[in-house]
Coordinates of C-alpha atoms and ligand atoms in Angstrom, one line a residue:
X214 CA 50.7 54.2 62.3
X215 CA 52.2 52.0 65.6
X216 CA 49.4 50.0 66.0
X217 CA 51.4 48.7 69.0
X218 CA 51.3 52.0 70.5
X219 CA 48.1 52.6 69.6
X220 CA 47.0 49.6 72.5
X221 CA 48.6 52.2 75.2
X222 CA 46.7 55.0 73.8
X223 CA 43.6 53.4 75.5
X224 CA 43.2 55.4 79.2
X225 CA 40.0 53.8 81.1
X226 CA 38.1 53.2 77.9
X227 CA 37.6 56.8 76.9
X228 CA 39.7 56.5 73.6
X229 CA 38.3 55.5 70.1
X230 CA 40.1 54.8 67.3
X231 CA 39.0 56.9 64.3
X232 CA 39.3 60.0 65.4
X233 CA 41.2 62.2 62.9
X234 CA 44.5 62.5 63.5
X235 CA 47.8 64.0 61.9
X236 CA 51.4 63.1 61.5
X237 CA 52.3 60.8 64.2
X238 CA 50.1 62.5 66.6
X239 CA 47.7 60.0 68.9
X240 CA 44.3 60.3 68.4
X241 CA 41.8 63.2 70.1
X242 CA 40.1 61.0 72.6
X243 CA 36.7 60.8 72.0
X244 CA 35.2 60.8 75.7
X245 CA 36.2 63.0 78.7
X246 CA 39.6 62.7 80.4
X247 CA 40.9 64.1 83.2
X248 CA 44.1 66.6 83.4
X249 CA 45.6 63.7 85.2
X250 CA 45.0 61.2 82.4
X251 CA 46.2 63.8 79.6
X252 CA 49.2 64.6 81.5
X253 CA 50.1 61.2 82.0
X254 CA 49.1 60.0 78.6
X255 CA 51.7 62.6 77.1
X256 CA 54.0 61.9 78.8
X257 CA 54.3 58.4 78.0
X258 CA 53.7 58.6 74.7
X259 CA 56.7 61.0 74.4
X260 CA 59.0 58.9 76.5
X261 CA 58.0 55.9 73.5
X262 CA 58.9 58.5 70.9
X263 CA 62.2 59.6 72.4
X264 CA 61.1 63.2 72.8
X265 CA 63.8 64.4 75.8
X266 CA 62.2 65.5 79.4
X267 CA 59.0 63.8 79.0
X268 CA 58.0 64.1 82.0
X269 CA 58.7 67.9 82.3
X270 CA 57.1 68.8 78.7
X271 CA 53.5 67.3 79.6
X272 CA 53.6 68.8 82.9
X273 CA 54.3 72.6 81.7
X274 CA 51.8 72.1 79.0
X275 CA 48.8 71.2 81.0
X276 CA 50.3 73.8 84.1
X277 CA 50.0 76.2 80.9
X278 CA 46.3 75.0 79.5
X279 CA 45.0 75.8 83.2
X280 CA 46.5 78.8 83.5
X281 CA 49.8 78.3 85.9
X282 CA 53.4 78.1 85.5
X283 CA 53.5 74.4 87.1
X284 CA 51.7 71.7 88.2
X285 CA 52.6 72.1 91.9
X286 CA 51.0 76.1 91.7
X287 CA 48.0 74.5 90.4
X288 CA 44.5 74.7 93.0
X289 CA 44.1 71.4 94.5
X290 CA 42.0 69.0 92.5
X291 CA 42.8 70.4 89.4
X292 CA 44.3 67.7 88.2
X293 CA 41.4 65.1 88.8
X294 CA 39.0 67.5 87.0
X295 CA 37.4 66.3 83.2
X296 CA 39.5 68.9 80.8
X297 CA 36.7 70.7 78.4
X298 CA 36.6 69.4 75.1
X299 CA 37.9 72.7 73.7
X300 CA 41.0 72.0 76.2
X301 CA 41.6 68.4 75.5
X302 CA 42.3 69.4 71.9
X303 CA 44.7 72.5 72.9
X304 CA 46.2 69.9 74.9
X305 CA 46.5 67.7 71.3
X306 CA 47.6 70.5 69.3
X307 CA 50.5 71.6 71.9
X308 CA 51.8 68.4 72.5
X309 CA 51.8 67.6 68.8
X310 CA 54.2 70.6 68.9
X311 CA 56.2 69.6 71.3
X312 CA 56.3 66.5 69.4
X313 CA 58.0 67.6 66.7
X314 CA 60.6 68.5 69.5
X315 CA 59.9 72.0 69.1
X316 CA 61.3 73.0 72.4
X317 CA 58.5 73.3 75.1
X318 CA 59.3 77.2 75.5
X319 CA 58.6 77.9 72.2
X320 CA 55.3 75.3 72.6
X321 CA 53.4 77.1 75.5
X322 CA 55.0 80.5 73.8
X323 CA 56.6 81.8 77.0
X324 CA 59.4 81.5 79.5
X325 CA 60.4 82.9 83.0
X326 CA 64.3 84.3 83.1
X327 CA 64.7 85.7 86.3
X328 CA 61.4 87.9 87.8
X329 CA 60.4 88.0 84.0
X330 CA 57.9 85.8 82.1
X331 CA 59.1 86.6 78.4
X332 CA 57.5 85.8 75.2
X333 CA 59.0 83.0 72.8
X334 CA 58.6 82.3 69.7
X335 CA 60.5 80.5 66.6
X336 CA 63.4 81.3 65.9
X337 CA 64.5 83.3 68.5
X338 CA 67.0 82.2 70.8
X339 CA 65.7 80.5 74.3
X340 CA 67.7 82.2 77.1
X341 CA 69.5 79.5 79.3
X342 CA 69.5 79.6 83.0
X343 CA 73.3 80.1 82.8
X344 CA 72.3 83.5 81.3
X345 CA 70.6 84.4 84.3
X346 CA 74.0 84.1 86.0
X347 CA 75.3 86.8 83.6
X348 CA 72.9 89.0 84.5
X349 CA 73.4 88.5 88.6
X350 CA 77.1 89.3 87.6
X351 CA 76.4 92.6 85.8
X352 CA 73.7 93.6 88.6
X353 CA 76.5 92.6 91.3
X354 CA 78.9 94.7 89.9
X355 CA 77.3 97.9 89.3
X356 CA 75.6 98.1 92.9
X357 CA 78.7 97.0 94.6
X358 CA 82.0 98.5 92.8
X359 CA 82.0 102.3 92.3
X360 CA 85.5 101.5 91.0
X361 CA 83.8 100.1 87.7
X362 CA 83.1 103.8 86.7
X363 CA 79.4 102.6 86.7
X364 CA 78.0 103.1 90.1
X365 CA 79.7 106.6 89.8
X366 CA 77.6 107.2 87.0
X367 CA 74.5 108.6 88.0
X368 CA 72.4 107.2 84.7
X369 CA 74.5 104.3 83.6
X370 CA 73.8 102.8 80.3
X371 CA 74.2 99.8 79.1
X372 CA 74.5 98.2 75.6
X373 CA 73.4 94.8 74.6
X374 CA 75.0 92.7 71.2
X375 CA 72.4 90.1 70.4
X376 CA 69.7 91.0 72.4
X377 CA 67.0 87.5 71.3
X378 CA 64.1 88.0 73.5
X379 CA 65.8 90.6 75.1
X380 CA 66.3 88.5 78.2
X381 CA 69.3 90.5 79.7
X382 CA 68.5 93.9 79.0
X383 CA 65.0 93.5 80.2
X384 CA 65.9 92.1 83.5
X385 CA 68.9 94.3 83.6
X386 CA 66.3 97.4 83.5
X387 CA 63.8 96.0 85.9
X388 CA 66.4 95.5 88.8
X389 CA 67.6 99.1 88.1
X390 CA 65.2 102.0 87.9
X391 CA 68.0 104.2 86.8
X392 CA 69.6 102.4 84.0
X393 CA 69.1 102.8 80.4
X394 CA 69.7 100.3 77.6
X395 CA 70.2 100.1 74.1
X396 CA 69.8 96.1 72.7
X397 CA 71.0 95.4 68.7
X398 CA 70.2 91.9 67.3
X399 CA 71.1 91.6 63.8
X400 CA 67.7 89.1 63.8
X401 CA 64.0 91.4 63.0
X402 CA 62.4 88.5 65.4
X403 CA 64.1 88.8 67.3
X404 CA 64.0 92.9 68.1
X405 CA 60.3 92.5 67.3
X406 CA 60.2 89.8 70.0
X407 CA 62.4 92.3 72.4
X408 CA 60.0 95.2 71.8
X409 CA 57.0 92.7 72.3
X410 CA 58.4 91.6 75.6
X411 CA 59.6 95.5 77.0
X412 CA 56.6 96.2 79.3
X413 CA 56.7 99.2 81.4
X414 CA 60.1 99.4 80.6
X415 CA 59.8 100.6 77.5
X416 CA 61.1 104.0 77.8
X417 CA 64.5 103.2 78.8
X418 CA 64.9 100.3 76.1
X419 CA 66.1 101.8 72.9
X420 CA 66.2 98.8 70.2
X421 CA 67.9 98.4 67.1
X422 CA 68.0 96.1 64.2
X423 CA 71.7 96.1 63.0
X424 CA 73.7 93.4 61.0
X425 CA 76.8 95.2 61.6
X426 CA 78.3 95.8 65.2
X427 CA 80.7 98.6 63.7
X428 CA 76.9 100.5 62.6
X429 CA 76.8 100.8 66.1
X430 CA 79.7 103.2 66.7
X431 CA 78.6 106.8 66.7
X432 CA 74.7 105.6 67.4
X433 CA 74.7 106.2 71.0
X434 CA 77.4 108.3 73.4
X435 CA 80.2 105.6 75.5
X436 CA 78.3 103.2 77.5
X437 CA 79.3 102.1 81.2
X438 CA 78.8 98.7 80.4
X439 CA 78.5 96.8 77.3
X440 CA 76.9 93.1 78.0
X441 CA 76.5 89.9 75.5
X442 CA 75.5 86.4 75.6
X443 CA 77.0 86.1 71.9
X444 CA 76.8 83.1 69.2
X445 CA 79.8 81.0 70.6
X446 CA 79.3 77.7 69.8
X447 CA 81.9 76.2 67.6
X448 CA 81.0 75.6 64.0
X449 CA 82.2 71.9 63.7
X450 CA 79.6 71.2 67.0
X451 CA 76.6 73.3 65.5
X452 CA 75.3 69.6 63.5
X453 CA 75.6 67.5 67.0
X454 CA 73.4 69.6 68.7
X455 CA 70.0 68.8 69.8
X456 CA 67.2 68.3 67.7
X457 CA 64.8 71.2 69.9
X458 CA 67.9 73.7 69.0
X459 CA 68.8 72.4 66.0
X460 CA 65.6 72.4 63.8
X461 CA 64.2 75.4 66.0
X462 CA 66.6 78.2 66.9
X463 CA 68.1 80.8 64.8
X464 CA 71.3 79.1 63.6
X465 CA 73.3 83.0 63.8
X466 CA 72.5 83.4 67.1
X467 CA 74.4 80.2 68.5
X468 CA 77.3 79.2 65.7
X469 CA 80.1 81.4 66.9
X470 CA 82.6 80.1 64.0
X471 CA 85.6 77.9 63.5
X472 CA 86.7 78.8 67.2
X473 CA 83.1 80.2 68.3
X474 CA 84.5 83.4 68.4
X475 CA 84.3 85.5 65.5
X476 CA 81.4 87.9 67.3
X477 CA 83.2 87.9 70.5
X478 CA 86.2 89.1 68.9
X479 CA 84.3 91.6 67.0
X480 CA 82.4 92.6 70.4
X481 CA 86.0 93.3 71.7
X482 CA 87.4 95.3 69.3
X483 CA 84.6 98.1 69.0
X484 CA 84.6 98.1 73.0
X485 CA 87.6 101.0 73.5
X486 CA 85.1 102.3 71.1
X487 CA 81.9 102.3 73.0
X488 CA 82.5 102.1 76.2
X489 CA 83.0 105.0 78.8
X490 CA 86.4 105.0 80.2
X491 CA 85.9 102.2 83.0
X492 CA 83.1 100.7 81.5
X493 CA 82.8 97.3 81.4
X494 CA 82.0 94.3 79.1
X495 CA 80.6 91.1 80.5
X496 CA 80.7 87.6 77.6
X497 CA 78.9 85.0 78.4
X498 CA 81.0 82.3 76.6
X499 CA 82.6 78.5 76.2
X500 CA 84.1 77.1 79.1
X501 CA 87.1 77.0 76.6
X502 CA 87.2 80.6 75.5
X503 CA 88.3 82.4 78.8
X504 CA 92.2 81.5 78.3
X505 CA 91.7 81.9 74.2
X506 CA 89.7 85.2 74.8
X507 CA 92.5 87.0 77.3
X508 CA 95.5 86.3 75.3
X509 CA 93.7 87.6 72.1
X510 CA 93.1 90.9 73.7
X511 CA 96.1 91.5 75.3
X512 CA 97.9 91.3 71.8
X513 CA 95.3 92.8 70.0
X514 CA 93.0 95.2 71.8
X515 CA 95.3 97.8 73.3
X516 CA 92.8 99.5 75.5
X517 CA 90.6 97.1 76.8
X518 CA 92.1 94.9 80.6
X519 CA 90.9 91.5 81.1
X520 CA 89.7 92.1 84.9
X521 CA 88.7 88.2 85.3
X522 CA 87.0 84.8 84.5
X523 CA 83.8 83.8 86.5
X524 CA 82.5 80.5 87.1
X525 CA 78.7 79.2 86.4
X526 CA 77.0 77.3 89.5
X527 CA 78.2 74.0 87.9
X528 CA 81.9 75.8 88.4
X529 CA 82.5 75.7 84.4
X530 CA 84.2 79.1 83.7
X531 CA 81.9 80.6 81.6
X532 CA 82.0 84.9 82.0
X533 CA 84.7 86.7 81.1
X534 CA 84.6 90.7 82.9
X535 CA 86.9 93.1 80.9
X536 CA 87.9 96.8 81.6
X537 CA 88.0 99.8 79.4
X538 CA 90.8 101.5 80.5
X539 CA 92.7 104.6 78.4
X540 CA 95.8 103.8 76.8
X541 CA 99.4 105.1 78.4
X542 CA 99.4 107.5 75.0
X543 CA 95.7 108.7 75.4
X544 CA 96.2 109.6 79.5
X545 CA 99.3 111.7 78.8
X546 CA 97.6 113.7 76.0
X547 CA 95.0 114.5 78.4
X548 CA 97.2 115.8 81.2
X549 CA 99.5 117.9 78.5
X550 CA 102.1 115.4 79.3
X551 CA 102.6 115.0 75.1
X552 CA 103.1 118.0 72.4
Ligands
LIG33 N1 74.5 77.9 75.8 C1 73.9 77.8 74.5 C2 73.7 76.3 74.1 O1 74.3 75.5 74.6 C3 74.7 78.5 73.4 C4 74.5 79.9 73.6 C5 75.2 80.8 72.7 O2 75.8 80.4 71.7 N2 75.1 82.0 73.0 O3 72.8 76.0 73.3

């Protein structure tokens, strides 16, 4: 143990030293502290350990012990209060967790996306705020552009490829009483996870466990819009990343391959496939996949239009919107035009 560490440990007095302790975990303070003093014990001793967003990490965790989302929503006074003794060691256990830089959403076991607070749990992938964005996108579109062939559709349906917490379809269904979705993850936590997180929206939200996107041909009728925050990552970056994702998240649901985008590309060629005519898909990928993803499919996917690129609030372009539309061949077999 860092017995020079151990000296900071020491808040008003309150602390002894021979408490039990594990790992590299501080010792369970003896006496009474106050949320305050915890809070602010935390955080320091994870800014000593190098555990990222200090600061942030102690504060969700006691906002979560008292029962709020963050410190600022707590009643006033709160913070100056003695924690219980049955508290003060949550308080120890959790930030022990986080310790191991097990990512502070999987610690306190939930996480808000959008008007959602969704469970989370190891491995399953932590959506980003970016993927919130997405889902803004997809909402956008299908209130506002009848031209989509969504809006025109009375019950529109929507399919989701790697659903994780089932972030997008959730949220999708919440801000649209009409729609119905269908969410594949080729992860059991992470459809468990999904159907654990459904809510009263459970009877539009079929989900499936699939490890194989073609399996999902012929499961459901065309879908006006198919939506995806896939594994994109590149291979060759998947060791730099950070120790929270690393050592915690599902590897399959963020390593996209050599170019990150061996699931996009197999997203893209089942779409003609899935989609209604119209329908849409909306990727969530790379800032450097946009350029890559609409020359693939112009040589490769006859059927499927790139419509365009949008950018994420930092401007990075980061959602590609692509169009189902009927090839030249299929539309004149359809008006007789071809014996
Ligand atoms: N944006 C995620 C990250 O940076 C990656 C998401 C993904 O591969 N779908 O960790």
């Amino acid at each position: 143990m860092d017995l020079s560490s151990m000296r900071l440990w020491t808040l008003g007095g309150v602390w002894v030293s021979h408490a039990v302790h594990t790992c590299n975990a501080p010792v369970l303070p003896a006496g009474r502290i106050t949320a305050l003093q915890a809070m602010d014990f935390w955080k320091k001793h994870f800014e000593r350990t190098g555990v990222a967003e200090p600061d942030q990490s102690s504060q969700y965790i006691i906002a979560h012990l008292l029962g709020a989302k963050t410190i600022e929503s707590l009643e006033h006074g709160k913070l100056a209060e003695f924690l219980s003794h049955e508290k003060t060691e949550q308080m120890w256990k959790l930030c022990t967790k986080r310790l191991s830089r097990m990512p502070v959403q999987y610690v306190i076991g939930e996480w808000d996306f959008r008007d959602l607070t969704l469970k989370m749990r190891p491995p399953v992938f932590i959506p980003r705020p970016e993927t919130e964005e997405l889902v803004e996108l997809v909402l956008t579109d299908l209130e506002m552009k009848p031209e989509t062939g969504v809006s025109v559709d009375t019950h529109p349906t929507c399919l989701e490829v790697g659903c994780g917490s089932g972030a997008i379809s959730l949220s999708l269904l919440k801000s649209l009483p009409q729609l119905k979705a269908i969410a594949l993850d080729q992860s059991q936590d992470a459809v468990t996870l999904t159907a654990e997180n459904i809510m009263e929206l459970g009877d539009r939200l079929q989900i499936y466990h699939l490890d194989v996107l073609t399996a999902v041909v012929g499961l459901c009728s065309p879908v006006s819009v198919l939506v995806s925050n896939p594994p994109y990552l590149f291979s060759e970056d998947m060791a730099s990343l950070e120790a929270e994702v690393f050592r915690f998240e599902d590897h399959s649901a963020l390593d996209g391959g050599k170019d990150g985008l061996k699931v996009i590309k197999q997203i893209l060629t089942l779409a003609p496939r899935i989609l209604s005519n119209h329908g849409r898909v909306y990727l969530e990928v790379d800032p450097q996949h946009p350029l890559l993803i609409q020359r693939w499919v112009k040589e490769n996917v006859e059927e499927l239009r790139y419509i365009e690129t949008r950018r994420d609030i930092t401007g990075r372009p980061r959602f590609c919107i692509l169009q189902k539309e009927k090839s030249n061949q299929d539309r004149e077999l359809a008006f007789g035009l071809r014996n």
